[in-house]
XYZ file of C-alpha atoms in Angstrom:
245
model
C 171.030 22.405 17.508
C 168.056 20.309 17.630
C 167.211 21.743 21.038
C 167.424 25.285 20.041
C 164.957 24.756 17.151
C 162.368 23.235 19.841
C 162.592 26.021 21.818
C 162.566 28.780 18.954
C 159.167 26.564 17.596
C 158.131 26.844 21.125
C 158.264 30.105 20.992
C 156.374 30.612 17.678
C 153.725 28.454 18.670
C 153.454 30.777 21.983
C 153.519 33.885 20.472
C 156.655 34.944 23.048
C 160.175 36.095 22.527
C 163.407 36.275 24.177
C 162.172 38.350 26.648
C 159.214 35.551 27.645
C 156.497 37.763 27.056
C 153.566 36.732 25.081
C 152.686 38.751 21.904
C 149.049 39.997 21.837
C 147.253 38.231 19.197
C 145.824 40.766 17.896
C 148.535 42.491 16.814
C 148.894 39.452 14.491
C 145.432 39.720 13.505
C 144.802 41.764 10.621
C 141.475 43.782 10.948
C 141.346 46.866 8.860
C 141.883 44.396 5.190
C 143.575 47.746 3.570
C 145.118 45.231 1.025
C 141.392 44.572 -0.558
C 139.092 46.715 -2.376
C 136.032 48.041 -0.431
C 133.680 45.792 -1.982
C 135.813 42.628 -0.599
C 136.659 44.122 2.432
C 133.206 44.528 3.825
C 132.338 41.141 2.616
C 135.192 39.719 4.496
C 134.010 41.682 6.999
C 130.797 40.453 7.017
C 131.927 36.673 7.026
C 134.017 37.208 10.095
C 130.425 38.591 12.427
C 128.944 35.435 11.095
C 131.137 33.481 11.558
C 132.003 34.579 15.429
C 128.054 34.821 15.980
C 127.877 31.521 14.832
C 130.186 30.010 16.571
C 129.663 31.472 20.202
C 126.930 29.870 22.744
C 126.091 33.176 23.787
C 124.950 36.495 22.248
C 128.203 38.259 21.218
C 128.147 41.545 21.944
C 129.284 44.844 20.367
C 132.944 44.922 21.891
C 133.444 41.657 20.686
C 132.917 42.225 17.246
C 134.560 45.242 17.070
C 137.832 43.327 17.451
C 137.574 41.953 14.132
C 136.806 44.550 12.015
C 138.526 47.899 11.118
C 137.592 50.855 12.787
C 135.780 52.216 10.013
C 133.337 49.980 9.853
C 129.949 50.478 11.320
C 128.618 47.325 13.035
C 125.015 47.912 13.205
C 125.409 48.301 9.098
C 127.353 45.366 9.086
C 124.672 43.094 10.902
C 121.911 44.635 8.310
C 123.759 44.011 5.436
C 123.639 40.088 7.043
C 120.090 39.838 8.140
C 119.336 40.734 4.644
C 121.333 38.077 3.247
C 119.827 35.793 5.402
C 115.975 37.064 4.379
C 113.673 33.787 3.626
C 116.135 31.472 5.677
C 114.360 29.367 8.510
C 117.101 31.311 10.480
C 117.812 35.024 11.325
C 120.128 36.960 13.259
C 118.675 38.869 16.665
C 119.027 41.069 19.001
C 119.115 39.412 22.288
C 120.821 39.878 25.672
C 123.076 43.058 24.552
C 124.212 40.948 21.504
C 123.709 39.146 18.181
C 123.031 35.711 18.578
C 121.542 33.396 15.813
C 117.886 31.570 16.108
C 116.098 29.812 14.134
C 112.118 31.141 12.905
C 109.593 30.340 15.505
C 107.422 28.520 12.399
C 110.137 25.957 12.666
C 109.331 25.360 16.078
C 107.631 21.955 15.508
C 109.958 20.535 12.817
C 112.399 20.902 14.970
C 110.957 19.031 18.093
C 109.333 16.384 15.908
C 113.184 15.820 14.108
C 115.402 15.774 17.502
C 113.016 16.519 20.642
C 112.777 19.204 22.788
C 116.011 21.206 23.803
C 114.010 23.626 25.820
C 115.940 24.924 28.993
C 113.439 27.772 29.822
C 112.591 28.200 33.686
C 110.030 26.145 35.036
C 107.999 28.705 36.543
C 105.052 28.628 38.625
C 102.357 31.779 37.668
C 102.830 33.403 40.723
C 106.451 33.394 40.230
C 105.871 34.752 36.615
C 103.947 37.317 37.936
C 106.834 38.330 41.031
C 109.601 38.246 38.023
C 107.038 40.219 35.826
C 107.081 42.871 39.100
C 111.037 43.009 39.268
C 110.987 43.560 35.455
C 109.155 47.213 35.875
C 109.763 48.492 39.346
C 113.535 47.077 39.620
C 115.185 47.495 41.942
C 112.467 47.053 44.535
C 112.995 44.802 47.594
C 111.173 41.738 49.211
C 109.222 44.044 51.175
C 108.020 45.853 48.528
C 107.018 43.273 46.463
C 104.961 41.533 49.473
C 102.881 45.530 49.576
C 102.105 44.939 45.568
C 100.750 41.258 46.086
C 98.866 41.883 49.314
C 100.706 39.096 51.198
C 104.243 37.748 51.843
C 106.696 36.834 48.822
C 108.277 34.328 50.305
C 112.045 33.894 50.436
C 111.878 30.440 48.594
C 109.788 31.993 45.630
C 112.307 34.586 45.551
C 115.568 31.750 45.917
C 113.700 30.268 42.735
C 113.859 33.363 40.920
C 117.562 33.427 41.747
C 118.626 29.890 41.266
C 117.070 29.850 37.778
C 119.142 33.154 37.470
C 116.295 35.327 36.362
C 116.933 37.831 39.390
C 120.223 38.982 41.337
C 120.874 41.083 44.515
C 120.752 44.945 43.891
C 121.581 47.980 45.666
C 120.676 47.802 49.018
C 117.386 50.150 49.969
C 117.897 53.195 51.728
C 115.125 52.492 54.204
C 115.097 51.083 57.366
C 117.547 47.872 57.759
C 118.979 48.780 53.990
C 117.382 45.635 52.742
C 118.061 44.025 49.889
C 116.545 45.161 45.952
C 116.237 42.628 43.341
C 116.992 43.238 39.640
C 116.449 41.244 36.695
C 119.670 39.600 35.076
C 121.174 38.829 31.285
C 119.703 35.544 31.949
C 116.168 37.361 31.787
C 116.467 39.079 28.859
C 117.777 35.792 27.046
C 114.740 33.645 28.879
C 112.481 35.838 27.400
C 113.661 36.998 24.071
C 114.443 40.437 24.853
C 117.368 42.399 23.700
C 117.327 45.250 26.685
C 114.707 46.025 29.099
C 113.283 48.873 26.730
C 111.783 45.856 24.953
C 109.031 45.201 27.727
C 105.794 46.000 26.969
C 105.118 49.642 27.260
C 105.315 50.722 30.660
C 103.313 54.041 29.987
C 100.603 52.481 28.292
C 100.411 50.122 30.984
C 100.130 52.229 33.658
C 97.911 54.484 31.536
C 95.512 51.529 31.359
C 95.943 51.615 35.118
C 97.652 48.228 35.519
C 101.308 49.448 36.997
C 101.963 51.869 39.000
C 104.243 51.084 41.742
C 103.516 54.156 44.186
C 99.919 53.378 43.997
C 100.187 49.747 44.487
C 102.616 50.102 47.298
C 100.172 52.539 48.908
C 97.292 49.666 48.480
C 95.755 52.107 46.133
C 94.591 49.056 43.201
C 92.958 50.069 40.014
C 89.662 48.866 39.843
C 89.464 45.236 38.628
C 92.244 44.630 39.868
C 90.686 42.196 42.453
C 89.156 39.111 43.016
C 88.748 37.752 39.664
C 89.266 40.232 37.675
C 92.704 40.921 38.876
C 93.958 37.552 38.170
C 92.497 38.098 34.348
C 94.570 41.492 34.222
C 97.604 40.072 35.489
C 97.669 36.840 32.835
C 97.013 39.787 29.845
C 100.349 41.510 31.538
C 101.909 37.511 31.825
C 101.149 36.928 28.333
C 102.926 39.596 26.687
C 106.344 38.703 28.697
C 105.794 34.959 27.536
């Protein structure tokens, strides 16, 4: 007797029955509330995204939270609803990555350093490898090759292992030129690095290459806008830096 009550609290705890296959969980999970009014229901609701953002070390995307609320319910309304609760907080919820992801206010910057250090993990990067990334960023997926064209002069494989090892950059599609090289494209690890929810969020490509600062054709073809060298080009190119820093 007492060994078939083990094995039928084994089985609780496992979610299984007789037949030894485990019960999905969320079929045990109760997500549409339908036993509260509406009012309660979307504060639960509510509660549960914060909760799970919270909780997680990474931005939590859309699919994620839909598994904990009904189907009814419109995330994006959801997350508003919370970011207005959270108004006048040193804390706010953003859009980062594809995801939510809580962060404190950048005016709490120093408090925080002076009360428990620096926590910093961003890339250590040199400005010439700001400046490679910042070329990937726009003109993705573009290959080694390519890039070495924009600068003038070889980007050298370690600059480029850098990029890769502080997973800012990944392998893309291979080129359909001669030898199919390798492309480059920026990774989820980029967006986070610099605060950006997709790649929409970079600084306006049109009105940068209005101003005559990108264009990849023309800069592939050696064609550069005028101050763009000597001096001048490495004053252009920090203005572009500082708006992806």
């Amino acid at each position: 007797m007492a060994e078939g009550a083990t094995k039928r609290r084994r089985e609780g705890q496992g979610g299984e029955g007789r037949s030894g296959e485990r019960r999905p969980v969320d079929q045990l999970f109760d997500r549409e509330l339908d036993h509260l009014p509406p009012e309660a229901r979307w504060r639960e609701w509510m509660h549960r995204v914060e909760a799970t953002i919270f909780a997680a070390n990474e931005p939590v995307g859309r699919e994620t939270l839909a598994r904990i609320v009904g189907k009814s319910c419109s995330i994006d309304l959801l997350i508003d609803n919370i970011r207005e609760e959270l108004r006048g907080r040193p804390y706010d919820l953003v859009a980062i990555a594809g995801g939510w992801k809580h962060l404190t206010q950048p005016a709490y910057a120093n408090a925080i350093r002076a009360a428990v250090g620096s926590s910093e993990t961003k890339a250590n990067l040199k400005q010439s490898e700001v400046l490679v990334l910042m070329c990937i960023a726009y003109f993705q997926p573009i290959t080694r090759g390519e890039l070495s064209s924009f600068f003038g002069k070889e980007v050298s494989r370690d600059l480029i292992g850098h990029l890769r090892g502080a997973k800012l950059i990944a392998s893309g599609p291979r080129s359909p030129t001669p030898g199919a090289p390798y492309t480059y494209v920026t990774t989820k690890d980029f967006l986070l690095e610099f605060g950006l929810d997709t790649l929409r969020d970079l600084p306006d490509f049109e009105a940068l290459e209005d101003a005559g600062l990108l264009s990849k054709e023309k800069l592939l073809a050696g064609d550069f806008p005028t101050g763009l060298a000597g001096g001048e080009k490495e004053h252009e190119t920090d203005v572009i830096e500082d708006q992806l820093s």
